[in-house]
CSV table of C-alpha atoms in Angstrom, one decimal:
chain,number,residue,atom,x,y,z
A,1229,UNK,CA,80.2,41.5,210.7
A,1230,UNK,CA,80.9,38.9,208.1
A,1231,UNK,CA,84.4,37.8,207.7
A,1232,UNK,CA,86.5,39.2,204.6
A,1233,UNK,CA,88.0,36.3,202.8
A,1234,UNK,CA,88.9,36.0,199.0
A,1235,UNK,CA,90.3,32.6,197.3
A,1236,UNK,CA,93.5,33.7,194.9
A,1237,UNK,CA,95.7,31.9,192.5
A,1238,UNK,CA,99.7,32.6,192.2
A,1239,UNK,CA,99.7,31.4,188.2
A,1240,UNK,CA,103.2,30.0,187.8
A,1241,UNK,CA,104.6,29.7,184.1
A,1242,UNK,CA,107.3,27.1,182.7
A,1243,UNK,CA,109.2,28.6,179.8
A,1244,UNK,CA,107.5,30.3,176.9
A,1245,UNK,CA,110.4,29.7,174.0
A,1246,UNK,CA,111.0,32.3,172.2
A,1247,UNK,CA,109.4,31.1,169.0
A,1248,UNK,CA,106.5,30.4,170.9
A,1249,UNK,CA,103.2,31.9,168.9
A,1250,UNK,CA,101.0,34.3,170.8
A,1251,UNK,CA,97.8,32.2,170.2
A,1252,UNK,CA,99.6,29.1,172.0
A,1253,UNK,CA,100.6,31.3,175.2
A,1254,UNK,CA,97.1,32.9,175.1
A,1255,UNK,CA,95.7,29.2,175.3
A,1256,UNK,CA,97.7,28.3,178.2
A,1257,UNK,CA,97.0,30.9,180.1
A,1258,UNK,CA,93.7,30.7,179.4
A,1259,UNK,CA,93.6,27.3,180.5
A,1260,UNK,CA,95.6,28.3,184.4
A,1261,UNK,CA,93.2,30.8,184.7
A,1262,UNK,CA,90.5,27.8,184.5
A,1263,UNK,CA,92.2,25.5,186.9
A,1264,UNK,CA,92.2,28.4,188.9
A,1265,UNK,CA,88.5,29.2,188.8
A,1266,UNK,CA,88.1,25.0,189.4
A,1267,UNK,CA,89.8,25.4,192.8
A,1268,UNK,CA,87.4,28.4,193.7
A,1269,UNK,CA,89.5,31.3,193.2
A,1270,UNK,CA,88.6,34.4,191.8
A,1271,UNK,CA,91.4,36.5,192.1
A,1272,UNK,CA,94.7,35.4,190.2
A,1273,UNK,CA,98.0,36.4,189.8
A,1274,UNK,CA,100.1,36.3,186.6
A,1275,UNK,CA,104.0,36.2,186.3
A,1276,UNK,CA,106.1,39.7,185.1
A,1277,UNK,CA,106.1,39.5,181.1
A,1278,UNK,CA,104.0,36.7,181.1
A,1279,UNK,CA,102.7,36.8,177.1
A,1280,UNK,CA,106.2,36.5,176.1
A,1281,UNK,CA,109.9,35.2,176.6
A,1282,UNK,CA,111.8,37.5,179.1
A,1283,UNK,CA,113.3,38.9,176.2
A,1284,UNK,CA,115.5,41.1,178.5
A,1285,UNK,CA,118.1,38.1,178.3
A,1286,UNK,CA,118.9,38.7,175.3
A,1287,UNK,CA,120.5,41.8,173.5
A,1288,UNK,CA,118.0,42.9,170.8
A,1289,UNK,CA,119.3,45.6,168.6
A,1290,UNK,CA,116.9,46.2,166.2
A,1291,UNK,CA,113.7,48.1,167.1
A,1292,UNK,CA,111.1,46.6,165.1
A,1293,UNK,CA,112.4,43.3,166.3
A,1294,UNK,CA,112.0,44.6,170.0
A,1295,UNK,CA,108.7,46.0,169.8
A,1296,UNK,CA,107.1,42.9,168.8
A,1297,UNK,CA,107.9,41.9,172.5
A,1298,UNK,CA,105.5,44.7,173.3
A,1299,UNK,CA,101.7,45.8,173.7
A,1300,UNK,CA,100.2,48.2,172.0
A,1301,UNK,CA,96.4,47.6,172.3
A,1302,UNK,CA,96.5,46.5,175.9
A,1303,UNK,CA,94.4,45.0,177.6
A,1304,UNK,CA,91.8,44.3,174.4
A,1305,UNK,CA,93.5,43.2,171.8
A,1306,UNK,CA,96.5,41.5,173.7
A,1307,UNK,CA,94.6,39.5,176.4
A,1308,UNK,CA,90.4,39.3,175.1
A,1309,UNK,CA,91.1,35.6,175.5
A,1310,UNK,CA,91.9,35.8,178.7
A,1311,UNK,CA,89.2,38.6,179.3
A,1312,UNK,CA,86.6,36.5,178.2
A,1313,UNK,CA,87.4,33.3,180.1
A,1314,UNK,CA,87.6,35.9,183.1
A,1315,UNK,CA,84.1,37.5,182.4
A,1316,UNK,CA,82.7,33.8,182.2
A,1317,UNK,CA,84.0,32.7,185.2
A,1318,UNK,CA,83.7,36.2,187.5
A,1319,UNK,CA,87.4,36.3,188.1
A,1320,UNK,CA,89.7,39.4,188.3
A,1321,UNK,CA,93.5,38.8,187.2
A,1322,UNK,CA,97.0,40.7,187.3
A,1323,UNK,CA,99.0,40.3,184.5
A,1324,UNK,CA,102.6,41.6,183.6
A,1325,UNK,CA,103.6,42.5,180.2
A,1326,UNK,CA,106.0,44.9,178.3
A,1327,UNK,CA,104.1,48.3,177.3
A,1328,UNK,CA,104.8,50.9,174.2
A,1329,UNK,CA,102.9,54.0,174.7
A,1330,UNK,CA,101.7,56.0,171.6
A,1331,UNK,CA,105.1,58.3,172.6
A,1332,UNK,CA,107.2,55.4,172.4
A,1333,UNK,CA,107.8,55.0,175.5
A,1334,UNK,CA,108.9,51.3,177.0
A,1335,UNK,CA,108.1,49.9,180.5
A,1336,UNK,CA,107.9,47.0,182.3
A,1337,UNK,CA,104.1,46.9,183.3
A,1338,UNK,CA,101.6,45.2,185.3
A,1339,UNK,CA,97.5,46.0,184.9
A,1340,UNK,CA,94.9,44.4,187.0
A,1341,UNK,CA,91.8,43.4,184.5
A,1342,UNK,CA,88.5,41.9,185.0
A,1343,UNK,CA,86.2,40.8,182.1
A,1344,UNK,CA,85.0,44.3,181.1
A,1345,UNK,CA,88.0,45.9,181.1
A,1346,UNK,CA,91.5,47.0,182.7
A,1347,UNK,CA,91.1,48.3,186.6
A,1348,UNK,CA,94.5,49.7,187.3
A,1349,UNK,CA,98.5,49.5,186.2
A,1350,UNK,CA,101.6,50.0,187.1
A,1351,UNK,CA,105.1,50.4,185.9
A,1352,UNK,CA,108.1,48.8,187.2
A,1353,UNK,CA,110.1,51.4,189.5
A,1354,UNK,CA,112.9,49.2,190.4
A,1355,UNK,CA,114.8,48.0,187.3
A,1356,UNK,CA,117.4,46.0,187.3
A,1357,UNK,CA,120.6,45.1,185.2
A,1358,UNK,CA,122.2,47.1,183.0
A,1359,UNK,CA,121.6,49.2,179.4
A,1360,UNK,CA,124.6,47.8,177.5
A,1361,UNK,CA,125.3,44.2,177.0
A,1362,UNK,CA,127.9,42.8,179.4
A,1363,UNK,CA,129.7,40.5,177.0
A,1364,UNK,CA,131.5,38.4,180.4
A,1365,UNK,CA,127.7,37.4,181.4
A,1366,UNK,CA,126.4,34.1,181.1
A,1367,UNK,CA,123.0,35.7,180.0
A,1368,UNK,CA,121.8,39.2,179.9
A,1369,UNK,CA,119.7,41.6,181.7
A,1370,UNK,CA,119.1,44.4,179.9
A,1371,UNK,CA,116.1,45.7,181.6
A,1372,UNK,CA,117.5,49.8,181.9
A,1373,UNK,CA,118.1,49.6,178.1
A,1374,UNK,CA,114.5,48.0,176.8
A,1375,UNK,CA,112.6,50.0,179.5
A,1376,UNK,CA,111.8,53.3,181.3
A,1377,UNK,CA,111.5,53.7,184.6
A,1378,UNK,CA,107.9,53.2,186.1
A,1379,UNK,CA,105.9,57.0,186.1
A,1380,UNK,CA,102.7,55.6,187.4
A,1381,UNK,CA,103.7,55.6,191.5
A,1382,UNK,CA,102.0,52.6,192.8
A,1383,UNK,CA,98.4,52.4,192.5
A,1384,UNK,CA,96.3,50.7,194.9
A,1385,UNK,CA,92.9,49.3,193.9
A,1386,UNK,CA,90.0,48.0,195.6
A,1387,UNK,CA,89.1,44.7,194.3
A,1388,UNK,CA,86.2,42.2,195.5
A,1389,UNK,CA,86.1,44.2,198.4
A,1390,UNK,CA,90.0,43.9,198.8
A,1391,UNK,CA,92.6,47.0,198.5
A,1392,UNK,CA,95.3,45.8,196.1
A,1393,UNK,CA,98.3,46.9,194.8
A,1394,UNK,CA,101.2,45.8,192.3
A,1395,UNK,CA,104.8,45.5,192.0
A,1396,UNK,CA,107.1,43.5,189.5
A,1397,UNK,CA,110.0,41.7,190.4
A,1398,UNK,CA,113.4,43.1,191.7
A,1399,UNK,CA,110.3,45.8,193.5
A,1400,UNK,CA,109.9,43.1,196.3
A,1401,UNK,CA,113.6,43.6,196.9
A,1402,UNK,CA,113.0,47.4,198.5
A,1403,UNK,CA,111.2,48.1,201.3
A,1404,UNK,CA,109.6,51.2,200.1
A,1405,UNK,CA,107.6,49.5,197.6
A,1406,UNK,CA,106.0,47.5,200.6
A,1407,UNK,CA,105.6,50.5,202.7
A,1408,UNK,CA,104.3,53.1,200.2
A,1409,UNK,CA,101.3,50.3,199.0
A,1410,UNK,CA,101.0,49.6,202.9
A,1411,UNK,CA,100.3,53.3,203.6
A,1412,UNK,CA,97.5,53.7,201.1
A,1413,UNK,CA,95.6,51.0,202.5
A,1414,UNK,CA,96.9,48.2,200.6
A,1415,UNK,CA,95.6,44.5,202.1
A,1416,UNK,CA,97.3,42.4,198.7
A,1417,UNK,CA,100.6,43.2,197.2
A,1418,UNK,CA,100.7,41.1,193.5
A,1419,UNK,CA,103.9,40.6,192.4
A,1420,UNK,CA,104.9,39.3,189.2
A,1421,UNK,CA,108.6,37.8,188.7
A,1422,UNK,CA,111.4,36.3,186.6
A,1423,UNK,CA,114.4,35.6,188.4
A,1424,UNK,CA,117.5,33.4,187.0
A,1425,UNK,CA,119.0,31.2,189.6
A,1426,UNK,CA,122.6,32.4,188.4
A,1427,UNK,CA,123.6,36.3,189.3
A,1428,UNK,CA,126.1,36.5,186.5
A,1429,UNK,CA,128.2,39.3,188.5
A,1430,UNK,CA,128.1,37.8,191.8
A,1431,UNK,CA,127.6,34.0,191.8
A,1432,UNK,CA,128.3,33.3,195.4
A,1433,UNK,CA,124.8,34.1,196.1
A,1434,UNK,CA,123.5,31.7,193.7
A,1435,UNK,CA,122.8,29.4,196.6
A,1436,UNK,CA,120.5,31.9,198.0
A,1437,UNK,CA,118.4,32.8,195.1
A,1438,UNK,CA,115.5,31.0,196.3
A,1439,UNK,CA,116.2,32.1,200.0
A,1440,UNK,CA,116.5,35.8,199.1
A,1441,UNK,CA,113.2,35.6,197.1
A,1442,UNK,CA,111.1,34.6,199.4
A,1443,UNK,CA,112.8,36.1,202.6
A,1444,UNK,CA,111.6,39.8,200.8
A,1445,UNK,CA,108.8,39.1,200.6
A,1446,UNK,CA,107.8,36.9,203.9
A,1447,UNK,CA,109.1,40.0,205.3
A,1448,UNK,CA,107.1,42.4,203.7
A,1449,UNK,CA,103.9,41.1,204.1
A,1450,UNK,CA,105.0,40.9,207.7
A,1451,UNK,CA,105.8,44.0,208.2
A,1452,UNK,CA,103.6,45.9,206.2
A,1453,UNK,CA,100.5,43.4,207.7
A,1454,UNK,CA,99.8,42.7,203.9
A,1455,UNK,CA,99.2,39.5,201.8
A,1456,UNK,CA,101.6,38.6,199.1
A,1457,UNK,CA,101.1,37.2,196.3
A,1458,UNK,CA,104.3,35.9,194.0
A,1459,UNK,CA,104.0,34.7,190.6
A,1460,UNK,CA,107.1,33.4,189.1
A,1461,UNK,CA,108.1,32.4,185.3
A,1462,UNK,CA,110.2,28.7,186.2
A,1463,UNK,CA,112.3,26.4,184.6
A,1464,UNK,CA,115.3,26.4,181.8
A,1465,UNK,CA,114.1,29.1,179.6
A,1466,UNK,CA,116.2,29.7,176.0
A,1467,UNK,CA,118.6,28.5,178.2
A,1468,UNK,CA,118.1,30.5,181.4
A,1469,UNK,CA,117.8,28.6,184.2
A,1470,UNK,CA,114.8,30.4,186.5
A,1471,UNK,CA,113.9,29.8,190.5
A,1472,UNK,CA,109.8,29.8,190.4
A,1473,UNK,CA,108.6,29.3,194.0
A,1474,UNK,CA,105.6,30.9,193.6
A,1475,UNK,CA,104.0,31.5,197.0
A,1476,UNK,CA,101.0,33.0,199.0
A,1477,UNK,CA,102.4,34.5,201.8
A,1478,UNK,CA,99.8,35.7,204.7
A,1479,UNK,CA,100.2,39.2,207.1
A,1480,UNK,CA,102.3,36.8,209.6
A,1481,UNK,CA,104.7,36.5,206.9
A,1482,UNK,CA,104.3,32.9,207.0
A,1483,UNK,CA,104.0,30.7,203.7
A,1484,UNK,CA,100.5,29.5,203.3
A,1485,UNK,CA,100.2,27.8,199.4
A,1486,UNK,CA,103.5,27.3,197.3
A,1487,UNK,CA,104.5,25.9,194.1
A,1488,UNK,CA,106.3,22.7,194.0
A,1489,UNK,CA,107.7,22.5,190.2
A,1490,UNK,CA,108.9,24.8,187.8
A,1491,UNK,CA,106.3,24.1,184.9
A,1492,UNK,CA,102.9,25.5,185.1
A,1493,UNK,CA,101.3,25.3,188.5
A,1494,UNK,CA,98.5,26.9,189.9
A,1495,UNK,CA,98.8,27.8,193.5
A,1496,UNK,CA,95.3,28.7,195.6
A,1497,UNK,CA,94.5,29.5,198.9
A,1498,UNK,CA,91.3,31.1,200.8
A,1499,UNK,CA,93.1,34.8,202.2
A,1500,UNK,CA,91.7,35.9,205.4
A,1501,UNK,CA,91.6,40.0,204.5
A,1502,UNK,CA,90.4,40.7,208.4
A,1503,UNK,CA,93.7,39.2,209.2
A,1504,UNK,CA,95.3,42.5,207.7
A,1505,UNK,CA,93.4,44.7,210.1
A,1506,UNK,CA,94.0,42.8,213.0
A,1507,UNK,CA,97.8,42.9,212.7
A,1508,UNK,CA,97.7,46.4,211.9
A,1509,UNK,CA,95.7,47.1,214.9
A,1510,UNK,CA,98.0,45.3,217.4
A,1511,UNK,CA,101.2,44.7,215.5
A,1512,UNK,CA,102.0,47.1,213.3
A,1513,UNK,CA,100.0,49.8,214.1
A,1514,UNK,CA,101.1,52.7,211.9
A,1515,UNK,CA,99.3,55.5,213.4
A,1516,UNK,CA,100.6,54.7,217.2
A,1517,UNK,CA,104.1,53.1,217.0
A,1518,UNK,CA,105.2,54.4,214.0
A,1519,UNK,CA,108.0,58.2,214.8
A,1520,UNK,CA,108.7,59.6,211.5
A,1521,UNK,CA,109.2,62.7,212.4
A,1522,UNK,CA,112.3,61.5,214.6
A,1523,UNK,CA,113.8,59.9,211.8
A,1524,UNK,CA,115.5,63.1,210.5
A,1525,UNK,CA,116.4,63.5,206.9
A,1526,UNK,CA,117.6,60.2,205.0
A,1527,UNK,CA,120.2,62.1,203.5
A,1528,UNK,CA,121.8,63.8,207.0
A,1529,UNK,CA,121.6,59.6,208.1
A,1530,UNK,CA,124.0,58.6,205.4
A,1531,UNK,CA,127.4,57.7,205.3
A,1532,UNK,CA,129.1,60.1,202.3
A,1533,UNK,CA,131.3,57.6,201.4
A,1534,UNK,CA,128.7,55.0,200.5
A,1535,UNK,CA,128.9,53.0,198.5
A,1536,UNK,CA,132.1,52.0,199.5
A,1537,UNK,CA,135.0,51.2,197.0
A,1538,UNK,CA,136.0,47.3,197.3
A,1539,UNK,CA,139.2,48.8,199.1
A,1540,UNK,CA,139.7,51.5,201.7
């Protein structure tokens, strides 16, 4: 039986200024997508929102103004560059962007694509932040007021004979989204990010902002036998410091391929897919270890007072 492997790229971005024209981002991408293909991969991973500023940061309040931060005539007219480049160079890519359906609707959305077309996407579930601007905040992070949340479930997809999934961001932080892409099968989890290295309303974790991101998903992959693949936007962006770290993290949970900068990087390495089956046959074996049904109702579990006030 010949051995599964695929060669992937984490495609980290430095900041995209807010001024920054659409034809310039398109280019650079364009261009990581090539260093990419260079290094062998043909599977790569863009960042959450990654034709754009993470607009979020910023309170927006007119609508027209907003929606130019969205797609309308994804995946053709928005990323045919990047399409093209993909088609010429057999490679299949993940990309996250903000979405307007023909409703109106807003979400935070992620679509795997090869050169003929879009293969799958997804909407972010897990949003973070707030709807109204929070005037004490160094920045903003208006996420529940520029998006809905995610209607799509999460999809998994087989890819170059790989099952993969998506999630976006502050989605690697719960377990669930690990566990419910795990149970379908999933063998790659892409996951897009931004994350500031300040947490405006409780900065004594700001020293763990890069330990926290990787920790959730190292122990994901790990216990869902999965690969991970994190994609961050880095560096000072409109004056938002963000963490980057993008990484390639394998079913043991370790770190195999990480980014060292927080400017555009490309970060590739050759996944072993067998290796998902063989920790689910001996480690995490679902089917034989796992007791749902003596887990009892979440809700009869819970403690009625949580979450607890800061004083009791």
């Amino acid at each position: 039986m010949n051995q599964r492997t695929l060669t992937a790229a984490a495609i980290q971005l430095g900041p995209i200024p807010l001024s920054a024209p659409r034809n310039e981002v398109l280019d650079r991408l364009v261009a990581l997508l090539h260093t990419a293909a260079d290094a062998g991969a043909t599977f790569v991973v863009y960042p959450e929102l990654a034709l754009t500023s993470f607009f979020p940061h910023w309170r927006i309040d007119d609508r027209n103004e907003l929606l130019q931060f969205y797609e309308t005539d994804f995946p053709h007219g928005s990323v045919a560059p990047i399409m093209r480049a993909a088609a010429q160079r057999a490679v299949t890519f993940e990309i996250g962007y903000a979405e307007v359906t023909p409703e109106g609707q807003l979400f935070n959305t992620a679509s795997l694509v090869d050169g003929t077309g879009e293969l799958a996407r997804y909407r972010k579930v897990h949003l973070p932040g707030f709807a109204d601007e929070q005037p004490e905040a160094q920045h903003q992070l208006l996420e529940k007021g520029y998006f809905g949340v995610g209607n799509l479930g999460f999809p998994v997809t087989e890819v170059q004979r790989a099952r993969v999934g998506m999630a976006i961001c502050n989605d690697r932080r719960w377990p669930e989204t690990y566990r419910l892409l795990a149970l379908q099968g999933a063998e790659i989890a892409c996951i897009g990010y931004n994350t500031p290295v300040a947490t405006p309303h409780l900065p004594e974790i700001d020293r763990l902002t890069h330990f926290q991101n990787h920790l959730s998903m190292q122990a994901g992959a790990y216990q869902n036998s999965m690969w991970v693949i994190g994609a961050a936007k880095a560096g000072v962006e409109e004056g938002v410091d963000q963490i980057g770290g993008s990484a390639i993290i394998a079913p043991s949970g370790e770190i195999v391929a990480q980014a060292h900068s927080v400017e555009d990087e490309v970060v590739v390495a050759e996944i072993d897919l067998d290796m998902c089956t063989r920790y689910r046959a001996e480690v995490f074996n679902f089917l034989h270890h796992r007791r749902p049904e003596l887990y009892g109702p979440i809700s009869a579990a819970m403690d009625p007072a949580w979450p607890y006030p800061m004083a009791r």
